[in-house]
Coordinates of C-alpha atoms in Angstrom, one line a residue:
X1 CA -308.1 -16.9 -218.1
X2 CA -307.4 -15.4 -221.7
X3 CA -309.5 -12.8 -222.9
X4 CA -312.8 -11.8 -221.1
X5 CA -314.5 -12.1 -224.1
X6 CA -312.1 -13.9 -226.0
X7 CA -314.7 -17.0 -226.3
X8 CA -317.2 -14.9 -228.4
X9 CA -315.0 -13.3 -230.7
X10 CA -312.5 -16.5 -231.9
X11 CA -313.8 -19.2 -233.8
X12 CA -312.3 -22.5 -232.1
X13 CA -309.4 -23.9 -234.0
X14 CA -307.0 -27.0 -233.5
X15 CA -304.2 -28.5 -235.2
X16 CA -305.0 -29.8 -238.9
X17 CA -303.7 -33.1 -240.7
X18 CA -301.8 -33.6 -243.4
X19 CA -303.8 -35.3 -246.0
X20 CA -305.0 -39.1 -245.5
X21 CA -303.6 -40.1 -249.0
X22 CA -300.0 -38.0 -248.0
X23 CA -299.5 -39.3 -244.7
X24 CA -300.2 -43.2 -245.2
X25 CA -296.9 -42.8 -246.7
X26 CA -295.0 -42.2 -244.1
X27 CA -294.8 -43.0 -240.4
X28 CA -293.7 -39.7 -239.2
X29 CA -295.7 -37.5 -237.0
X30 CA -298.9 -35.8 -239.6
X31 CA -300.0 -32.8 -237.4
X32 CA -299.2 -29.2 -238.9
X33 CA -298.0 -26.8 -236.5
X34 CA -300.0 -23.4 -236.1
X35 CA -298.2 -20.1 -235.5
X36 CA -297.5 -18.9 -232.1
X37 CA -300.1 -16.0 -232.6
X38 CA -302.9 -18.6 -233.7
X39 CA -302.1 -20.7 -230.5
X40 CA -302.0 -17.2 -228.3
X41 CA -305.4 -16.5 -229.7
X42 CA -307.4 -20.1 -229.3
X43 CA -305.4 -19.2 -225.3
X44 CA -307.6 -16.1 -225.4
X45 CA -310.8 -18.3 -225.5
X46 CA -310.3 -19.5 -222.2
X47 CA -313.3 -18.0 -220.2
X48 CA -314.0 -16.9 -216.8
X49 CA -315.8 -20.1 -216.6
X50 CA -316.2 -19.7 -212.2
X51 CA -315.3 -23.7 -211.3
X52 CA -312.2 -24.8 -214.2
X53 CA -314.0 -27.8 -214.3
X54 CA -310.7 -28.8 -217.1
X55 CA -308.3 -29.1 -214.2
X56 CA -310.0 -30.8 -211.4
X57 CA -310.7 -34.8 -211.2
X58 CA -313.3 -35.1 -213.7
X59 CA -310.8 -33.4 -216.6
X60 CA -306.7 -33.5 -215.8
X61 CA -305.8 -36.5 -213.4
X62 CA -302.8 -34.8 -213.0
X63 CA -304.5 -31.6 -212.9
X64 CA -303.1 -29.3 -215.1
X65 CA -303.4 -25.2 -214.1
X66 CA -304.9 -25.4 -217.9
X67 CA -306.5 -21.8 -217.0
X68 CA -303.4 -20.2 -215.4
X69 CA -301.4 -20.9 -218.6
X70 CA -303.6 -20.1 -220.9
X71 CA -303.8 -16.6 -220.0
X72 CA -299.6 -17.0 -219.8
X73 CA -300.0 -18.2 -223.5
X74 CA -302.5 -15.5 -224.4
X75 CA -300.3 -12.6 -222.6
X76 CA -297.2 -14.4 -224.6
X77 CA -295.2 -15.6 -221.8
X78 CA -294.1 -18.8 -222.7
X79 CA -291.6 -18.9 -220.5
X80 CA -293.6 -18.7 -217.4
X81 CA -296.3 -20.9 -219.1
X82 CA -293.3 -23.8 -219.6
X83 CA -293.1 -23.4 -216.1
X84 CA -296.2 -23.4 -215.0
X85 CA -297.3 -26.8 -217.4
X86 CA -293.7 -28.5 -216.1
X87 CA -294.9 -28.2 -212.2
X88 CA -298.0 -30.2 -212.7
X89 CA -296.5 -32.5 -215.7
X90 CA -293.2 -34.0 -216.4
X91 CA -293.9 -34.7 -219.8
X92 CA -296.6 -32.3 -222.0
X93 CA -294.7 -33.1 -225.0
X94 CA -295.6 -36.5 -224.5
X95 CA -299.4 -35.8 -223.4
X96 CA -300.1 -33.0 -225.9
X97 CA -299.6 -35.9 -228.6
X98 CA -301.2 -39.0 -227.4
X99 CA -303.9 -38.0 -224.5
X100 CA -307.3 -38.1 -225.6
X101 CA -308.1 -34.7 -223.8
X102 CA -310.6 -35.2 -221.2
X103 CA -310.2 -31.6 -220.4
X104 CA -311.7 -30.6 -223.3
X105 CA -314.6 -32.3 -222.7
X106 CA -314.4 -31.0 -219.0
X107 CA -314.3 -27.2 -220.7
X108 CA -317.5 -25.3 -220.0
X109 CA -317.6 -24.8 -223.9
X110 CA -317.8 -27.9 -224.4
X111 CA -321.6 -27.1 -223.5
X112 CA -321.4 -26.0 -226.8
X113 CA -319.3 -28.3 -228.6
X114 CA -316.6 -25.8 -228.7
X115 CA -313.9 -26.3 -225.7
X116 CA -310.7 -24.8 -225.6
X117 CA -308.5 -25.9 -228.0
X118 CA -305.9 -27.4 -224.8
X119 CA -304.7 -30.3 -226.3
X120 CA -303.2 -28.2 -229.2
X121 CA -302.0 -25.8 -226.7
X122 CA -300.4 -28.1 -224.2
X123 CA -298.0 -29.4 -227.6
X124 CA -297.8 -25.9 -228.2
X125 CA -296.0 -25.2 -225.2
X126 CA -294.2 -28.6 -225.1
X127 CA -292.4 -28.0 -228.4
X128 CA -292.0 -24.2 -227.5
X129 CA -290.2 -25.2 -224.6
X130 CA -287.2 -27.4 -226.3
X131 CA -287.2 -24.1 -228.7
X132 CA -286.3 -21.5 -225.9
X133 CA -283.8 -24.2 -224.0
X134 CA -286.6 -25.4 -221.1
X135 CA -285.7 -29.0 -221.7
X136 CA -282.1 -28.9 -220.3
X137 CA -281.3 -30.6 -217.2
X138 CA -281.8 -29.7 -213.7
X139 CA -280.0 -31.6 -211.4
X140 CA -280.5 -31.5 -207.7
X141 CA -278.4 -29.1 -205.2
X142 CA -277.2 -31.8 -203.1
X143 CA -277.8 -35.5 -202.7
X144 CA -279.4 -37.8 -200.2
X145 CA -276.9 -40.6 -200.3
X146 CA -280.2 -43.0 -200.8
X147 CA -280.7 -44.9 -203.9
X148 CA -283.7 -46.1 -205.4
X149 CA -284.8 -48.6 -208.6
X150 CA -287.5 -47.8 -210.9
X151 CA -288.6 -51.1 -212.6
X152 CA -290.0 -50.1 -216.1
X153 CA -289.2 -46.6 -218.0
X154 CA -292.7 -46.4 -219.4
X155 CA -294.7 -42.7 -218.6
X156 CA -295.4 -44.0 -215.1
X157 CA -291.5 -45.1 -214.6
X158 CA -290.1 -42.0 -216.3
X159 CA -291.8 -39.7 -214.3
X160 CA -291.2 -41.0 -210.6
X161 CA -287.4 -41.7 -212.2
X162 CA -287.5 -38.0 -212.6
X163 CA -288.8 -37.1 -209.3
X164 CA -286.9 -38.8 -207.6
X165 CA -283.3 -38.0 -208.9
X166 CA -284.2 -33.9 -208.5
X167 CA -285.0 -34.9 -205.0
X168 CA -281.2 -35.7 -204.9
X169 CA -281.9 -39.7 -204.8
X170 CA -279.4 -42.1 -207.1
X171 CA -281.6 -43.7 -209.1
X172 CA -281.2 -46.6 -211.5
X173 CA -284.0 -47.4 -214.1
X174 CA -284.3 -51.1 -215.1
X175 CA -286.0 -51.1 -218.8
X176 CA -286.5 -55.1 -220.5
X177 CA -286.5 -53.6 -224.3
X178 CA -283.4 -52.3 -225.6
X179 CA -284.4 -48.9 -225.3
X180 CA -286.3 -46.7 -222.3
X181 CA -289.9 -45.4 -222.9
X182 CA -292.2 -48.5 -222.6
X183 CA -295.2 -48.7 -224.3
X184 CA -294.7 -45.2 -225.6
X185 CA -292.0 -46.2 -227.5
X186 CA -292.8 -49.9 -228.4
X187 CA -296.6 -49.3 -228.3
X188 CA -298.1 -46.2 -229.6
X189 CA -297.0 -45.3 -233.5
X190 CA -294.8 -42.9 -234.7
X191 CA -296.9 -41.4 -236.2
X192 CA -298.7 -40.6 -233.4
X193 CA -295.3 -39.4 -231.1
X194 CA -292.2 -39.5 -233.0
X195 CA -289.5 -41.3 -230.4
X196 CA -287.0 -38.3 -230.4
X197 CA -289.1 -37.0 -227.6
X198 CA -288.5 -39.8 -225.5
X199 CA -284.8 -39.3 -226.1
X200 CA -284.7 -36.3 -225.5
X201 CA -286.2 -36.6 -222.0
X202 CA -283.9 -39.6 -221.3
X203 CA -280.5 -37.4 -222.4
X204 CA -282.7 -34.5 -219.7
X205 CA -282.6 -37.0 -217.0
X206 CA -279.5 -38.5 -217.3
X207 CA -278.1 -35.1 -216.8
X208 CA -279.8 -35.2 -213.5
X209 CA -278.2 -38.4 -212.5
X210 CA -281.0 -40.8 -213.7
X211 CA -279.3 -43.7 -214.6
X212 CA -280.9 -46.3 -217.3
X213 CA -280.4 -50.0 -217.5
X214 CA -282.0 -51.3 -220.8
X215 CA -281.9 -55.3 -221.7
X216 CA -282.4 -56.4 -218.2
X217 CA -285.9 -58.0 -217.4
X218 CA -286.4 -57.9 -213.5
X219 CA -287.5 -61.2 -212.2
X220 CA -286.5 -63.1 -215.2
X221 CA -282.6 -61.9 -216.0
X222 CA -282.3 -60.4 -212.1
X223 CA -284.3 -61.4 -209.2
X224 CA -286.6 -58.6 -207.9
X225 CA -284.9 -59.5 -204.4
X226 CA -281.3 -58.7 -205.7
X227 CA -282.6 -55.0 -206.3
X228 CA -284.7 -54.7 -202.8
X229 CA -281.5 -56.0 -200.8
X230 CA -279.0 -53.3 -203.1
X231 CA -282.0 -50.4 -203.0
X232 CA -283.5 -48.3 -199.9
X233 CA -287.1 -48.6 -202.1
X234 CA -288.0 -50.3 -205.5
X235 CA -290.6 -48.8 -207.5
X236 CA -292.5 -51.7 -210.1
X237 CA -293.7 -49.8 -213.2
X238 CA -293.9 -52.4 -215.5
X239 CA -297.1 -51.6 -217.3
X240 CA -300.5 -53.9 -217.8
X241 CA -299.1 -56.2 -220.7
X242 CA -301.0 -59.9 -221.2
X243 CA -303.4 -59.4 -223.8
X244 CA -307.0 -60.3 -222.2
X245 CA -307.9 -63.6 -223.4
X246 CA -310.8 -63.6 -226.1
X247 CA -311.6 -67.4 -226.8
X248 CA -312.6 -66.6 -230.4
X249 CA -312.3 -70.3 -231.7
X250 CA -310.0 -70.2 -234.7
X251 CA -307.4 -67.6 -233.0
X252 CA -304.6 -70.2 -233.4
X253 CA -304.8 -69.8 -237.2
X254 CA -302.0 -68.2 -239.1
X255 CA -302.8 -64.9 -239.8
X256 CA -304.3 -64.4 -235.8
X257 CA -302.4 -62.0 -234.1
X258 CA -302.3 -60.1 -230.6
X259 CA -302.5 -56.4 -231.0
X260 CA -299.4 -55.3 -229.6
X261 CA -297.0 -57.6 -231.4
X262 CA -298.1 -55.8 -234.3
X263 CA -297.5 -52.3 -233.0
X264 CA -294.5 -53.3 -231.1
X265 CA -292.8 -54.7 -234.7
X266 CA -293.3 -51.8 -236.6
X267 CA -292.2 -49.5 -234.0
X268 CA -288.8 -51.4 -233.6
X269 CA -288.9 -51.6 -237.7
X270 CA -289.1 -47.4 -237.6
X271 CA -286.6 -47.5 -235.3
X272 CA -284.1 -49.7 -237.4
X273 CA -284.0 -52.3 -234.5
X274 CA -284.1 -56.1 -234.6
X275 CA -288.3 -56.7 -234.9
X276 CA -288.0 -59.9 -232.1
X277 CA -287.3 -60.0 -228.8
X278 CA -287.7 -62.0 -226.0
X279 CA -291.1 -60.4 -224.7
X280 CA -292.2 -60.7 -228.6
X281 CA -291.2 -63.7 -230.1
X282 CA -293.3 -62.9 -233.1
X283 CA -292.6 -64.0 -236.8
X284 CA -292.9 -60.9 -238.8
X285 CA -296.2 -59.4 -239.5
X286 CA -297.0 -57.0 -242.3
X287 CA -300.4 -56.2 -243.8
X288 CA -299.2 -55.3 -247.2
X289 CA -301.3 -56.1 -250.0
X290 CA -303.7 -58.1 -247.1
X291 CA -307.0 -57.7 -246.5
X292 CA -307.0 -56.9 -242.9
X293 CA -309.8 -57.1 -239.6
X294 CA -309.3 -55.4 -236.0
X295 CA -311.3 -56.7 -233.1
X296 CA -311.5 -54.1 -231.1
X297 CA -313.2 -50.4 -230.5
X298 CA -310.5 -48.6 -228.5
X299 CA -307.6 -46.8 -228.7
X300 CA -304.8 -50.2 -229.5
X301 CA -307.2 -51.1 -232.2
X302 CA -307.0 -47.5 -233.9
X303 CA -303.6 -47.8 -233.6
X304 CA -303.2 -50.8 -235.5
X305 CA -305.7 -49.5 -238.5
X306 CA -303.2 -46.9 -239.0
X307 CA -300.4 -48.9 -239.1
X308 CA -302.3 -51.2 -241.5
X309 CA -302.7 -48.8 -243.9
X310 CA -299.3 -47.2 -244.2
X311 CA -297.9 -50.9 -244.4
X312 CA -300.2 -51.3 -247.5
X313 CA -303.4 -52.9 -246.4
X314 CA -305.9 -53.5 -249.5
X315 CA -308.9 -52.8 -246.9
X316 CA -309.4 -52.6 -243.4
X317 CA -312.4 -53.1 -241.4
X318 CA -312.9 -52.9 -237.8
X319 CA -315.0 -54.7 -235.3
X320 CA -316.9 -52.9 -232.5
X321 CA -319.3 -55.1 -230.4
X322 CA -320.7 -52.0 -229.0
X323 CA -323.3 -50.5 -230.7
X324 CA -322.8 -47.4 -232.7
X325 CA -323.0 -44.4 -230.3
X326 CA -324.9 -40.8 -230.9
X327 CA -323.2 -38.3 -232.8
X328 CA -323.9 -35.6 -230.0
X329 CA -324.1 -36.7 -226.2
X330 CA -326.8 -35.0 -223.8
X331 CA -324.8 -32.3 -222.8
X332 CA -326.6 -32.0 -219.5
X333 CA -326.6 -35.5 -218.9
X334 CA -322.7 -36.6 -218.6
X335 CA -320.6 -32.9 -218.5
X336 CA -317.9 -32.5 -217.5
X337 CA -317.7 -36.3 -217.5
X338 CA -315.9 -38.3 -220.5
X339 CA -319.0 -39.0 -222.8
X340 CA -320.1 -41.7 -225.4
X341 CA -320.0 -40.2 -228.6
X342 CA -319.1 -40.6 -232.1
X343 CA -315.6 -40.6 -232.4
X344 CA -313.3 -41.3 -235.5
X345 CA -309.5 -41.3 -235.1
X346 CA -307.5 -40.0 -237.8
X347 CA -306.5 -43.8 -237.9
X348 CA -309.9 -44.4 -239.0
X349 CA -310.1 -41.6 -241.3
X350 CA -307.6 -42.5 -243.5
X351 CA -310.6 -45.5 -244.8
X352 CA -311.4 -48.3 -242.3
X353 CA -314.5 -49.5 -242.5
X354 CA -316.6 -50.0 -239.2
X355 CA -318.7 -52.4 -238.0
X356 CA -320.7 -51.4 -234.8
X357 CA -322.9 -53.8 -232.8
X358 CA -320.8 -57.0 -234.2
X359 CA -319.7 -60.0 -232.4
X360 CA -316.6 -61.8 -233.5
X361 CA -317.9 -66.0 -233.5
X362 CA -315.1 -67.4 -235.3
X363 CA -311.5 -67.1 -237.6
X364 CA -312.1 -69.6 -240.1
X365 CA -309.2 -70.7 -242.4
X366 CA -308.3 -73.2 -245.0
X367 CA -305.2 -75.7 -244.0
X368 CA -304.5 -73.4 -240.6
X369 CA -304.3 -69.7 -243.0
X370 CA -306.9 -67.2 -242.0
X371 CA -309.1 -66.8 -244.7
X372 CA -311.9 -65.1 -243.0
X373 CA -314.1 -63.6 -240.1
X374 CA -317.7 -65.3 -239.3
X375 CA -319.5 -62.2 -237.0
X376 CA -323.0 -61.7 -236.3
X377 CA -324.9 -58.5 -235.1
X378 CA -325.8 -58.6 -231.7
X379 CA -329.1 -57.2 -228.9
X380 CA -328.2 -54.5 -226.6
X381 CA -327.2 -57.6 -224.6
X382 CA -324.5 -59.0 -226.5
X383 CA -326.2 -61.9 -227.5
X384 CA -326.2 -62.8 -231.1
X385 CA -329.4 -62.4 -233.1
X386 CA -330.2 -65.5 -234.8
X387 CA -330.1 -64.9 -239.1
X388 CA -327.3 -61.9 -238.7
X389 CA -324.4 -64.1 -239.7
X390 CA -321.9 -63.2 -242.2
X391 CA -317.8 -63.5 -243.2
X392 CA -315.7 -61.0 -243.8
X393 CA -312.5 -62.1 -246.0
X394 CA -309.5 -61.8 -244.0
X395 CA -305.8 -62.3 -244.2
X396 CA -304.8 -60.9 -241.1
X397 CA -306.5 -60.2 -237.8
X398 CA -305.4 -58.2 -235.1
X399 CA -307.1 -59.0 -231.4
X400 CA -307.1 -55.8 -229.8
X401 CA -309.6 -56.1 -226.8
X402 CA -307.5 -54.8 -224.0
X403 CA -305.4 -56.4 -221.6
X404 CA -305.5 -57.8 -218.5
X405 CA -302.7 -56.7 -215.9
X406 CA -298.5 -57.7 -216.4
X407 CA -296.6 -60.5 -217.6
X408 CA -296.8 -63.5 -215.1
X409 CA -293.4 -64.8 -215.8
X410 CA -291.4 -62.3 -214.1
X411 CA -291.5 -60.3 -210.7
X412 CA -294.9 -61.4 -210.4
X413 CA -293.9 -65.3 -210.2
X414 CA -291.0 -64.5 -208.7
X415 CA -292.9 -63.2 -205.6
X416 CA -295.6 -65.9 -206.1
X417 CA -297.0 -65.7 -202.2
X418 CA -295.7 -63.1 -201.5
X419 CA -296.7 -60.1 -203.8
X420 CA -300.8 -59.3 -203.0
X421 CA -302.7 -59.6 -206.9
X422 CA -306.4 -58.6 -206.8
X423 CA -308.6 -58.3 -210.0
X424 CA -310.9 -55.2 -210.8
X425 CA -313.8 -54.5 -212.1
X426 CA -312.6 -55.4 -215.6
X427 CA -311.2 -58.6 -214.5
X428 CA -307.4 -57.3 -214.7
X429 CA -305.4 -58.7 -212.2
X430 CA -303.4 -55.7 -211.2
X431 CA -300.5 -55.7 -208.6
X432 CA -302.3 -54.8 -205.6
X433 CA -301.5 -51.2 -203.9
X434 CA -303.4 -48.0 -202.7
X435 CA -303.3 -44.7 -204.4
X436 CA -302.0 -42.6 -201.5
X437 CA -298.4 -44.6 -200.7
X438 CA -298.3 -47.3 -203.7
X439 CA -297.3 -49.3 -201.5
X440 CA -297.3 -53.7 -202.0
X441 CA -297.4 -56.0 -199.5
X442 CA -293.6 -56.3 -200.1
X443 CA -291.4 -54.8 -197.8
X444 CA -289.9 -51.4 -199.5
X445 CA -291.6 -52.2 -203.0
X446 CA -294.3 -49.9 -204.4
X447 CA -296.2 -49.9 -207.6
X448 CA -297.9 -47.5 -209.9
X449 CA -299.2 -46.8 -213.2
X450 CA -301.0 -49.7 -215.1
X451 CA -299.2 -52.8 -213.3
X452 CA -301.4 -51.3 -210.2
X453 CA -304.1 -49.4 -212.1
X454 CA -304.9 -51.6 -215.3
X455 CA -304.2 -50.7 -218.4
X456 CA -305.1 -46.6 -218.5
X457 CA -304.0 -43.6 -220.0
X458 CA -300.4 -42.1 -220.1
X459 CA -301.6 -38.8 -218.1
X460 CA -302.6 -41.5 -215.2
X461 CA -299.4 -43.1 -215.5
X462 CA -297.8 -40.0 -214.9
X463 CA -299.7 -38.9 -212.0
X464 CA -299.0 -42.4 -210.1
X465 CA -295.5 -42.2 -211.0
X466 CA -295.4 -38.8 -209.5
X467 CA -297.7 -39.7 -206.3
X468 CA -295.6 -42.7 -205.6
X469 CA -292.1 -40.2 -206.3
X470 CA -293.4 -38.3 -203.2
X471 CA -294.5 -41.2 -201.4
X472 CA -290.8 -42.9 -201.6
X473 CA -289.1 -39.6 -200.6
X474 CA -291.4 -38.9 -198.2
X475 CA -290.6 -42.7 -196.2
X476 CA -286.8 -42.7 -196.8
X477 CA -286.3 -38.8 -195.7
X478 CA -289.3 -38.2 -193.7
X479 CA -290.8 -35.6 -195.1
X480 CA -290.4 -34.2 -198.9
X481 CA -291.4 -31.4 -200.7
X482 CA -292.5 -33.0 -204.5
X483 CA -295.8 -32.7 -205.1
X484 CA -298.8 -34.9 -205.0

């Protein structure tokens, strides 16, 4: 738990930024690393809080010993704090970088608006780990003799892929793209998680005997029922990928885009690979020298500010139909819960301009080109309030509203009748399966992470993938020893 009075003495400190005018430049990761004496002392602030509130449902879903290492940190035992983050998380490297850190706003400090630094730890201890030679492979002792495919090598498909083989299972990982890591790799920027990490796992689990099949789209390039007739179990991770529909009249202009073709682009630009493919048949998009509009509040819609701007955007402005929220939540209201809250993403730092409380009511264009945005404030109801209207000029528009469940044209239609869909609260229709054996109502398939979920965050990708792992060896060996 750090040091006893560790949280009086140490001012809270996380990782800074490089500037907003340096790193537009670039698409490389911005963060600057602290030493490993600062991280050791924000460990120390870790307080003998009674209930660690940080690890349990309401902060880590795949909960974390956050307290345990931080006082490994704080002592200077990395090693044992590698070890200790590894048996709760395949992949902190990946979720020190990208998670949005509900611990922290689990942290009993937090009650004073000054949690733990964990995020900046967690990476900490990540990148400390390839340093000392954690990140190696460890392949199993002996091996079952049953084999298993993992459909998708997103977070959710990497981690049960991972499970799975050190439980001495061959297991074969069917990826569409041309290279493993899903929407971590095709999805979130670089400049968020350089891809090297994702490599660098993928070289670790080959070494274990994880074998990748990249290219091949399961249900469209080889039936789903090819792989459950060759495999003892078939796990379908292939992520939550139609864009939800947002019958904006005017999307079918030029210069109306989908979110994720956008991010996806770029990425494969960064990563000097062909920009189309047959998921994303897209003509290519670039906002330089555009003036550029987002439609959308969350994370996907931050992501493609920032890649707006490094392309060159003249201005970006973003559109949130949700009205602007406090700058401080009642504390004793919502903890340890996520709260509503002001919140600006280094994405938007770097200049966007925001538009709370807005409604999108039409692209308008001249001879099918965007030209502009027609939006209107809106009630508390979402209604539009009559006299509010106005245009933005526009180039480009990104749509950037979420999504809602996978692609239809593969396994999913393949099974037509077969494979149980249901829709959620958001009106996602998710692969249907329960949270305690991921099983479908497919003989010997199971799904997890988004594809059963809806779209969420990596850290619950990684728990379902991990929770499914142990479901699979527990049916095909009877019992098993991975954890929950």
């Amino acid at each position: 738990m750090g040091k006893v009075t560790g949280f009086l003495e140490i001012d809270r400190q996380v990782h800074k930024y490089q500037p907003a005018s340096d790193r537009i430049r670039h698409f490389r990761e911005f963060t600057l690393p602290m030493s490993d004496k600062e991280v050791e002392k924000q460990a120390a602030r870790c307080m003998d809080c009674g209930i660690p509130f940080c690890h349990g449902p309401t902060g880590c879903p795949i909960h974390n010993q956050i307290p345990d290492w931080n006082d490994l940190v704080y002592a200077g035992d990395w090693d044992n704090a590698i070890r200790n983050l590894h048996s709760t998380n395949n992949f902190p490297e990946f979720t020190g970088r990208i998670c949005p850190a509900p611990c922290e706003e689990a942290c009993t400090l937090n009650l004073e608006d000054i949690p733990v630094a964990i995020k900046t730890i967690e990476q900490a201890i990540a990148d400390k780990a390839y340093e000392l030679g954690h990140i190696r492979p460890y392949p199993p002792e002996k091996k079952t003799g049953k084999r298993v495919a993992v459909i998708g090598s997103g977070p959710a498909g990497m981690a049960a892929a991972q499970q799975l083989g050190r439980a001495g299972h061959d297991v074969h990982v069917y990826e569409r793209e041309s290279r493993p890591g899903g929407l971590m790799r095709f999805g979130i920027p670089d400049f968020k998680m350089e891809k090297h990490f994702i490599d660098r796992r993928v070289e670790q689990m080959q070494g274990e005997g994880v074998t990748f099949h990249c290219g091949v789209n399961v249900g469209v390039d080889r039936p789903v029922e090819e792989l459950l007739a060759e495999y003892d179990a078939v796990l379908y991770c292939g992520g939550s990928e139609t864009p939800r529909a947002a019958g904006i009249p005017g999307d079918d202009l030029d210069g109306v885009h989908d979110a994720m073709p956008y991010l996806v682009q770029q990425n494969k630009r960064v990563g000097g690979e062909n920009i189309q493919s047959v998921a994303w048949p897209e003509k290519p998009i670039v906002a330089a020298g555009q003036h550029v509009v987002v439609v959308g509040g969350g994370d996907t819609a931050s992501d493609c500010v920032g890649t707006a701007f490094r392309q060159g955007a003249v201005r970006v402005t973003q559109l949130d139909i949700r009205p602007q929220p406090p700058e401080r939540e009642n504390k004793l209201a919502v903890w340890p819960y996520w709260a509503t809250k002001m919140r600006t993403s280094s994405s938007q730092a770097e200049g966007a301009e925001r538009e709370f409380q807005v409604a999108t009511l039409e692209f308008i264009g001249e001879e099918g080109q965007l030209t502009g945005v027609r939006c209107c404030e809106v009630d508390e109801k979402r209604q539009p309030i009559a006299g509010t209207e106005f245009v933005i000029r526009a180039d480009l528009a990104f749509i950037a509203i979420g999504f809602a469940g996978p692609f239809r044209d593969g396994i999913v239609k393949e099974l037509e009748g077969k494979l149980a869909i249901g829709t959620d609260a958001r009106r996602s229709t998710n692969v249907q399966a329960n949270d305690r054996d991921y099983r479908t109502s497919v003989d010997r398939l199971y799904a997890a992470g988004d594809v059963r979920r809806g779209q969420s965050l990596v850290v619950w990708a990684i728990r379902e993938g991990r929770q499914a792992a142990r479901s699979i060896d527990e049916a095909l060996m009877g019992s098993s020893v991975l954890p929950r």
